[in-house]
């Protein structure tokens, strides 16, 4: 700011035109207003100022949490731990955006994001979990699953991509599989990003009008609204039959994307006792209004 004021002072002295002097004076007054909160309010309006303030606070909080994620990653690597985080939720719930914030500053050699395409003909004939097993975390590694084997719990039965027998078999096997993984030492965290039907529709409309987000639209996405109730049925079945003490489902209210990102990062950090955690310069206790364990009686999306 100092340099700007010096430049304006120089112009005020050098410019002779009265109209130009008037414009310079107005600029000086506006720059002085920018130095005060009340001045910002006058120039931008209270709503815009509040939004800017929230964005600044969000970025500062996110950076502090990402510092802790780096500590966590270093601890995982140095101690040969294995961490697997599953991101599930309806289409447009914000899973990808959250994973991006989780991994933004992590060492790419020590984590993987797993986002599998639809199974090949060979994979279709394999044991269902087989293609996922090859992406389980290695010692010293964190894997982030952008959707997972839970496709068979919701997406596949909703859109008839699997048979009723395949679905039943999966629902019977998945708690046993996850118990074996946890028993083997894998730290398993399952996050479900929850969104209202109205917000999902808004986000779909944004994808349609934003050329940078067109790639996110798929035929499945386009049917998501009309299949809302059917997805709800299978989602509740999934929760009730795969929510266990060793691999619980954790619900993240993602109607506010930024709060969802912050609180889901905070939740993961709170569940693992990594080295240097006690020196954190930010609160690591997640907001129970945003993130909570699934409860059979109280859950409602």
Tab-separated table of C-alpha atoms in Angstrom:
chain	number	residue	atom	x	y	z
A	1	UNK	CA	0.000	0.000	0.000
A	2	UNK	CA	2.845	2.392	0.845
A	3	UNK	CA	4.190	2.268	-2.703
A	4	UNK	CA	0.715	2.917	-4.143
A	5	UNK	CA	0.261	6.000	-1.948
A	6	UNK	CA	3.720	7.249	-2.945
A	7	UNK	CA	2.827	6.823	-6.603
A	8	UNK	CA	-0.466	8.657	-6.134
A	9	UNK	CA	1.318	11.494	-4.308
A	10	UNK	CA	3.787	11.764	-7.188
A	11	UNK	CA	0.952	11.863	-9.746
A	12	UNK	CA	-0.937	14.484	-7.744
A	13	UNK	CA	2.098	16.764	-7.854
A	14	UNK	CA	2.959	16.182	-11.489
A	15	UNK	CA	-0.491	16.120	-13.136
A	16	UNK	CA	-1.862	19.534	-14.042
A	17	UNK	CA	-5.253	18.634	-15.483
A	18	UNK	CA	-8.050	19.417	-12.956
A	19	UNK	CA	-10.170	16.414	-13.939
A	20	UNK	CA	-7.187	14.082	-13.577
A	21	UNK	CA	-6.370	15.568	-10.148
A	22	UNK	CA	-9.968	14.895	-9.076
A	23	UNK	CA	-9.693	11.224	-10.132
A	24	UNK	CA	-6.382	10.850	-8.262
A	25	UNK	CA	-7.958	12.305	-5.131
A	26	UNK	CA	-10.836	9.809	-5.332
A	27	UNK	CA	-8.347	6.969	-5.733
A	28	UNK	CA	-6.452	8.100	-2.632
A	29	UNK	CA	-9.669	8.185	-0.615
A	30	UNK	CA	-10.688	4.716	-1.791
A	31	UNK	CA	-7.279	3.238	-0.967
A	32	UNK	CA	-7.495	4.730	2.522
A	33	UNK	CA	-10.922	3.067	2.908
A	34	UNK	CA	-9.409	-0.301	1.959
A	35	UNK	CA	-7.264	-0.122	5.089
A	36	UNK	CA	-10.302	-0.244	7.375
A	37	UNK	CA	-13.099	-2.773	7.871
A	38	UNK	CA	-15.767	-0.079	7.683
A	39	UNK	CA	-14.177	1.249	4.521
A	40	UNK	CA	-14.244	-2.186	2.946
A	41	UNK	CA	-17.922	-2.436	3.836
A	42	UNK	CA	-18.624	0.874	2.096
A	43	UNK	CA	-16.724	-0.086	-1.032
A	44	UNK	CA	-17.903	-3.664	-1.376
A	45	UNK	CA	-21.088	-4.066	0.596
A	46	UNK	CA	-21.450	-6.042	3.819
A	47	UNK	CA	-22.379	-9.330	2.130
A	48	UNK	CA	-19.318	-9.318	-0.116
A	49	UNK	CA	-17.062	-8.411	2.811
A	50	UNK	CA	-18.496	-11.236	4.925
A	51	UNK	CA	-17.896	-13.687	2.063
A	52	UNK	CA	-14.298	-12.516	1.620
A	53	UNK	CA	-13.704	-12.804	5.364
A	54	UNK	CA	-15.125	-16.352	5.409
A	55	UNK	CA	-12.933	-17.349	2.462
A	56	UNK	CA	-9.798	-15.964	4.122
A	57	UNK	CA	-10.629	-17.783	7.371
A	58	UNK	CA	-11.313	-20.992	5.432
A	59	UNK	CA	-7.978	-20.838	3.598
A	60	UNK	CA	-6.060	-20.161	6.823
A	61	UNK	CA	-7.801	-23.011	8.631
A	62	UNK	CA	-7.296	-25.379	5.699
A	63	UNK	CA	-3.557	-24.618	5.519
A	64	UNK	CA	-3.155	-25.290	9.249
A	65	UNK	CA	-4.946	-28.639	8.906
A	66	UNK	CA	-2.855	-29.524	5.850
A	67	UNK	CA	0.281	-28.950	7.928
A	68	UNK	CA	-1.058	-31.604	10.304
A	69	UNK	CA	-1.767	-33.939	7.381
A	70	UNK	CA	1.902	-33.681	6.392
A	71	UNK	CA	2.862	-34.663	9.956
A	72	UNK	CA	0.437	-37.570	9.750
A	73	UNK	CA	1.864	-38.717	6.422
A	74	UNK	CA	5.428	-38.582	7.780
A	75	UNK	CA	4.393	-40.631	10.819
A	76	UNK	CA	2.659	-43.213	8.603
A	77	UNK	CA	5.757	-43.487	6.402
A	78	UNK	CA	8.321	-43.628	9.211
A	79	UNK	CA	6.354	-46.253	11.156
A	80	UNK	CA	5.273	-48.419	8.199
A	81	UNK	CA	1.603	-47.858	8.986
A	82	UNK	CA	-1.127	-48.486	6.418
A	83	UNK	CA	-4.057	-46.071	6.162
A	84	UNK	CA	-7.078	-46.526	3.916
A	85	UNK	CA	-9.718	-43.786	3.666
A	86	UNK	CA	-12.919	-44.518	1.740
A	87	UNK	CA	-14.895	-41.582	0.312
A	88	UNK	CA	-18.481	-42.450	-0.547
A	89	UNK	CA	-21.633	-40.414	-1.113
A	90	UNK	CA	-24.183	-39.425	-3.702
A	91	UNK	CA	-23.104	-37.889	-6.990
A	92	UNK	CA	-21.961	-34.257	-6.583
A	93	UNK	CA	-21.621	-34.633	-2.805
A	94	UNK	CA	-18.065	-33.248	-2.854
A	95	UNK	CA	-15.931	-36.379	-2.500
A	96	UNK	CA	-13.400	-35.403	-5.171
A	97	UNK	CA	-13.006	-31.864	-3.856
A	98	UNK	CA	-12.352	-33.162	-0.354
A	99	UNK	CA	-9.750	-35.667	-1.572
A	100	UNK	CA	-8.027	-32.831	-3.443
A	101	UNK	CA	-7.728	-30.820	-0.208
A	102	UNK	CA	-6.527	-33.869	1.728
A	103	UNK	CA	-3.732	-34.551	-0.761
A	104	UNK	CA	-2.871	-31.020	-1.944
A	105	UNK	CA	0.466	-30.744	-0.109
A	106	UNK	CA	1.228	-34.394	0.634
A	107	UNK	CA	4.295	-36.135	-0.780
A	108	UNK	CA	2.969	-37.874	-3.931
A	109	UNK	CA	5.367	-40.794	-3.388
A	110	UNK	CA	3.708	-41.693	-0.098
A	111	UNK	CA	0.013	-41.718	-1.016
A	112	UNK	CA	-2.304	-42.886	-3.807
A	113	UNK	CA	-5.754	-41.832	-4.966
A	114	UNK	CA	-7.736	-44.834	-6.191
A	115	UNK	CA	-10.600	-44.043	-8.589
A	116	UNK	CA	-11.301	-47.164	-10.621
A	117	UNK	CA	-13.089	-47.305	-13.959
A	118	UNK	CA	-15.917	-49.784	-14.493
A	119	UNK	CA	-14.617	-53.388	-14.336
A	120	UNK	CA	-13.189	-55.019	-17.454
A	121	UNK	CA	-14.544	-58.284	-18.809
A	122	UNK	CA	-11.788	-60.181	-16.967
A	123	UNK	CA	-12.421	-58.321	-13.697
A	124	UNK	CA	-16.139	-59.041	-13.962
A	125	UNK	CA	-15.345	-62.759	-13.686
A	126	UNK	CA	-12.988	-62.375	-10.724
A	127	UNK	CA	-13.690	-62.501	-6.997
A	128	UNK	CA	-15.427	-59.138	-6.525
A	129	UNK	CA	-12.892	-57.641	-4.090
A	130	UNK	CA	-9.884	-58.766	-6.142
A	131	UNK	CA	-9.420	-55.618	-8.221
A	132	UNK	CA	-9.587	-53.493	-5.080
A	133	UNK	CA	-7.113	-55.589	-3.099
A	134	UNK	CA	-4.231	-54.621	-5.389
A	135	UNK	CA	-4.785	-50.990	-4.351
A	136	UNK	CA	-4.700	-51.589	-0.594
A	137	UNK	CA	-2.099	-49.391	1.153
A	138	UNK	CA	1.466	-50.632	1.303
A	139	UNK	CA	3.531	-50.139	4.488
A	140	UNK	CA	4.151	-46.402	4.944
A	141	UNK	CA	1.336	-45.370	2.606
A	142	UNK	CA	-2.091	-43.703	2.681
A	143	UNK	CA	-4.643	-44.601	0.009
A	144	UNK	CA	-7.670	-42.438	-0.713
A	145	UNK	CA	-10.511	-44.342	-2.388
A	146	UNK	CA	-12.750	-42.110	-4.524
A	147	UNK	CA	-15.583	-44.620	-4.365
A	148	UNK	CA	-14.754	-48.187	-3.445
A	149	UNK	CA	-16.127	-51.714	-3.272
A	150	UNK	CA	-19.292	-50.076	-1.929
A	151	UNK	CA	-20.291	-49.518	-5.555
A	152	UNK	CA	-21.864	-52.941	-5.197
A	153	UNK	CA	-23.863	-51.769	-2.191
A	154	UNK	CA	-25.585	-48.863	-3.967
A	155	UNK	CA	-24.690	-47.945	-7.564
A	156	UNK	CA	-24.734	-51.476	-8.984
A	157	UNK	CA	-28.092	-52.635	-7.551
A	158	UNK	CA	-29.747	-49.262	-8.236
A	159	UNK	CA	-28.801	-49.382	-11.926
A	160	UNK	CA	-28.989	-53.190	-12.307
A	161	UNK	CA	-25.228	-53.560	-12.847
A	162	UNK	CA	-25.205	-56.656	-10.633
A	163	UNK	CA	-27.582	-59.523	-9.904
A	164	UNK	CA	-29.586	-59.815	-6.649
A	165	UNK	CA	-27.416	-62.802	-5.666
A	166	UNK	CA	-24.198	-60.845	-6.249
A	167	UNK	CA	-25.561	-58.038	-4.090
A	168	UNK	CA	-26.540	-60.390	-1.264
A	169	UNK	CA	-23.159	-62.115	-1.386
A	170	UNK	CA	-21.355	-58.769	-1.174
A	171	UNK	CA	-23.406	-57.550	1.778
A	172	UNK	CA	-22.644	-60.773	3.632
A	173	UNK	CA	-18.919	-60.690	2.871
A	174	UNK	CA	-18.003	-57.010	3.283
A	175	UNK	CA	-18.045	-56.904	7.125
A	176	UNK	CA	-15.845	-60.014	7.214
A	177	UNK	CA	-13.439	-58.573	4.639
A	178	UNK	CA	-13.110	-55.298	6.531
A	179	UNK	CA	-12.650	-57.130	9.823
A	180	UNK	CA	-9.753	-59.063	8.260
A	181	UNK	CA	-8.153	-55.830	6.965
A	182	UNK	CA	-8.419	-54.067	10.316
A	183	UNK	CA	-7.197	-57.198	12.116
A	184	UNK	CA	-4.155	-57.163	9.823
A	185	UNK	CA	-3.277	-53.653	10.974
A	186	UNK	CA	-4.831	-51.417	8.299
A	187	UNK	CA	-6.302	-48.189	9.680
A	188	UNK	CA	-9.654	-48.036	7.870
A	189	UNK	CA	-11.831	-44.907	7.805
A	190	UNK	CA	-15.152	-44.816	5.909
A	191	UNK	CA	-16.646	-41.401	5.111
A	192	UNK	CA	-20.096	-40.823	3.623
A	193	UNK	CA	-20.651	-37.312	2.193
A	194	UNK	CA	-24.306	-36.429	2.741
A	195	UNK	CA	-26.180	-33.914	0.579
A	196	UNK	CA	-29.792	-32.826	0.121
A	197	UNK	CA	-31.663	-33.461	-3.106
A	198	UNK	CA	-31.980	-29.704	-3.701
A	199	UNK	CA	-28.240	-29.087	-3.357
A	200	UNK	CA	-27.430	-32.024	-5.599
A	201	UNK	CA	-29.645	-30.524	-8.307
A	202	UNK	CA	-27.923	-27.124	-7.959
A	203	UNK	CA	-24.505	-28.721	-8.339
A	204	UNK	CA	-25.595	-30.672	-11.409
A	205	UNK	CA	-26.808	-27.427	-13.005
A	206	UNK	CA	-23.450	-25.809	-12.245
A	207	UNK	CA	-21.650	-28.709	-13.916
A	208	UNK	CA	-23.810	-28.300	-17.007
A	209	UNK	CA	-22.997	-24.596	-17.349
A	210	UNK	CA	-19.329	-24.714	-16.297
A	211	UNK	CA	-17.080	-26.036	-19.119
A	212	UNK	CA	-14.373	-26.888	-16.555
A	213	UNK	CA	-16.771	-29.323	-14.857
A	214	UNK	CA	-18.409	-30.952	-17.876
A	215	UNK	CA	-16.182	-34.012	-17.475
A	216	UNK	CA	-17.818	-34.719	-14.112
A	217	UNK	CA	-21.185	-35.416	-15.719
A	218	UNK	CA	-21.992	-39.035	-16.560
A	219	UNK	CA	-25.117	-40.949	-17.603
A	220	UNK	CA	-25.389	-42.177	-14.001
A	221	UNK	CA	-25.250	-38.584	-12.728
A	222	UNK	CA	-28.062	-37.569	-15.042
A	223	UNK	CA	-30.339	-40.213	-13.503
A	224	UNK	CA	-29.350	-39.483	-9.901
A	225	UNK	CA	-32.271	-37.181	-9.187
A	226	UNK	CA	-34.947	-39.557	-10.455
A	227	UNK	CA	-33.258	-42.441	-8.602
A	228	UNK	CA	-33.011	-40.496	-5.335
A	229	UNK	CA	-35.404	-42.662	-3.305
A	230	UNK	CA	-33.951	-45.917	-4.605
A	231	UNK	CA	-30.433	-44.767	-3.687
A	232	UNK	CA	-31.749	-43.825	-0.232
A	233	UNK	CA	-33.098	-47.350	0.282
A	234	UNK	CA	-29.808	-49.040	-0.630
A	235	UNK	CA	-27.787	-46.476	1.294
A	236	UNK	CA	-29.707	-47.262	4.481
A	237	UNK	CA	-29.275	-50.980	3.859
A	238	UNK	CA	-25.538	-50.447	3.441
A	239	UNK	CA	-25.275	-48.498	6.663
A	240	UNK	CA	-27.272	-50.944	8.735
A	241	UNK	CA	-25.384	-54.003	7.469
A	242	UNK	CA	-21.811	-52.718	7.133
A	243	UNK	CA	-21.576	-50.267	10.055
A	244	UNK	CA	-19.440	-52.071	12.639
A	245	UNK	CA	-17.447	-51.179	15.734
A	246	UNK	CA	-14.151	-51.839	13.912
A	247	UNK	CA	-15.173	-50.125	10.627
A	248	UNK	CA	-17.917	-47.585	11.412
A	249	UNK	CA	-19.570	-45.320	8.875
A	250	UNK	CA	-18.924	-41.622	9.485
A	251	UNK	CA	-21.451	-39.163	8.022
A	252	UNK	CA	-20.172	-35.805	6.726
A	253	UNK	CA	-22.754	-33.088	6.074
A	254	UNK	CA	-21.442	-31.761	2.760
A	255	UNK	CA	-24.151	-29.234	1.923
A	256	UNK	CA	-21.480	-26.654	2.747
A	257	UNK	CA	-18.468	-27.961	0.821
A	258	UNK	CA	-15.879	-25.921	2.667
A	259	UNK	CA	-17.083	-26.900	6.124
A	260	UNK	CA	-17.238	-30.532	4.976
A	261	UNK	CA	-13.621	-30.420	3.804
A	262	UNK	CA	-12.342	-28.871	7.003
A	263	UNK	CA	-14.289	-31.121	9.350
A	264	UNK	CA	-13.563	-34.367	7.513
A	265	UNK	CA	-9.823	-33.582	7.586
A	266	UNK	CA	-10.168	-32.727	11.263
A	267	UNK	CA	-11.970	-36.024	11.900
A	268	UNK	CA	-9.249	-38.124	10.244
A	269	UNK	CA	-6.538	-36.281	12.181
A	270	UNK	CA	-8.442	-36.795	15.440
A	271	UNK	CA	-8.610	-40.592	14.926
A	272	UNK	CA	-4.868	-41.223	14.544
A	273	UNK	CA	-2.218	-40.535	17.197
A	274	UNK	CA	0.588	-39.330	14.947
A	275	UNK	CA	3.827	-37.783	16.174
A	276	UNK	CA	3.660	-34.012	16.737
A	277	UNK	CA	-0.113	-33.968	17.107
A	278	UNK	CA	0.105	-32.347	20.544
A	279	UNK	CA	1.914	-29.356	18.985
A	280	UNK	CA	-0.890	-28.600	16.524
A	281	UNK	CA	-1.724	-24.905	16.268
A	282	UNK	CA	-5.317	-25.594	15.331
A	283	UNK	CA	-8.279	-27.331	16.931
A	284	UNK	CA	-8.396	-31.013	15.949
A	285	UNK	CA	-11.796	-31.770	17.474
A	286	UNK	CA	-14.330	-32.137	14.664
A	287	UNK	CA	-17.699	-30.401	14.773
A	288	UNK	CA	-20.349	-33.039	15.678
A	289	UNK	CA	-22.925	-30.976	13.772
A	290	UNK	CA	-20.972	-31.634	10.567
A	291	UNK	CA	-19.320	-35.020	11.205
A	292	UNK	CA	-20.830	-37.855	13.227
A	293	UNK	CA	-20.832	-41.632	13.407
A	294	UNK	CA	-23.818	-43.298	11.827
A	295	UNK	CA	-26.627	-44.090	14.271
A	296	UNK	CA	-29.325	-46.454	13.100
A	297	UNK	CA	-32.143	-44.491	14.717
A	298	UNK	CA	-31.114	-40.869	14.197
A	299	UNK	CA	-29.601	-40.831	10.708
A	300	UNK	CA	-31.543	-38.968	8.061
A	301	UNK	CA	-30.393	-37.459	4.750
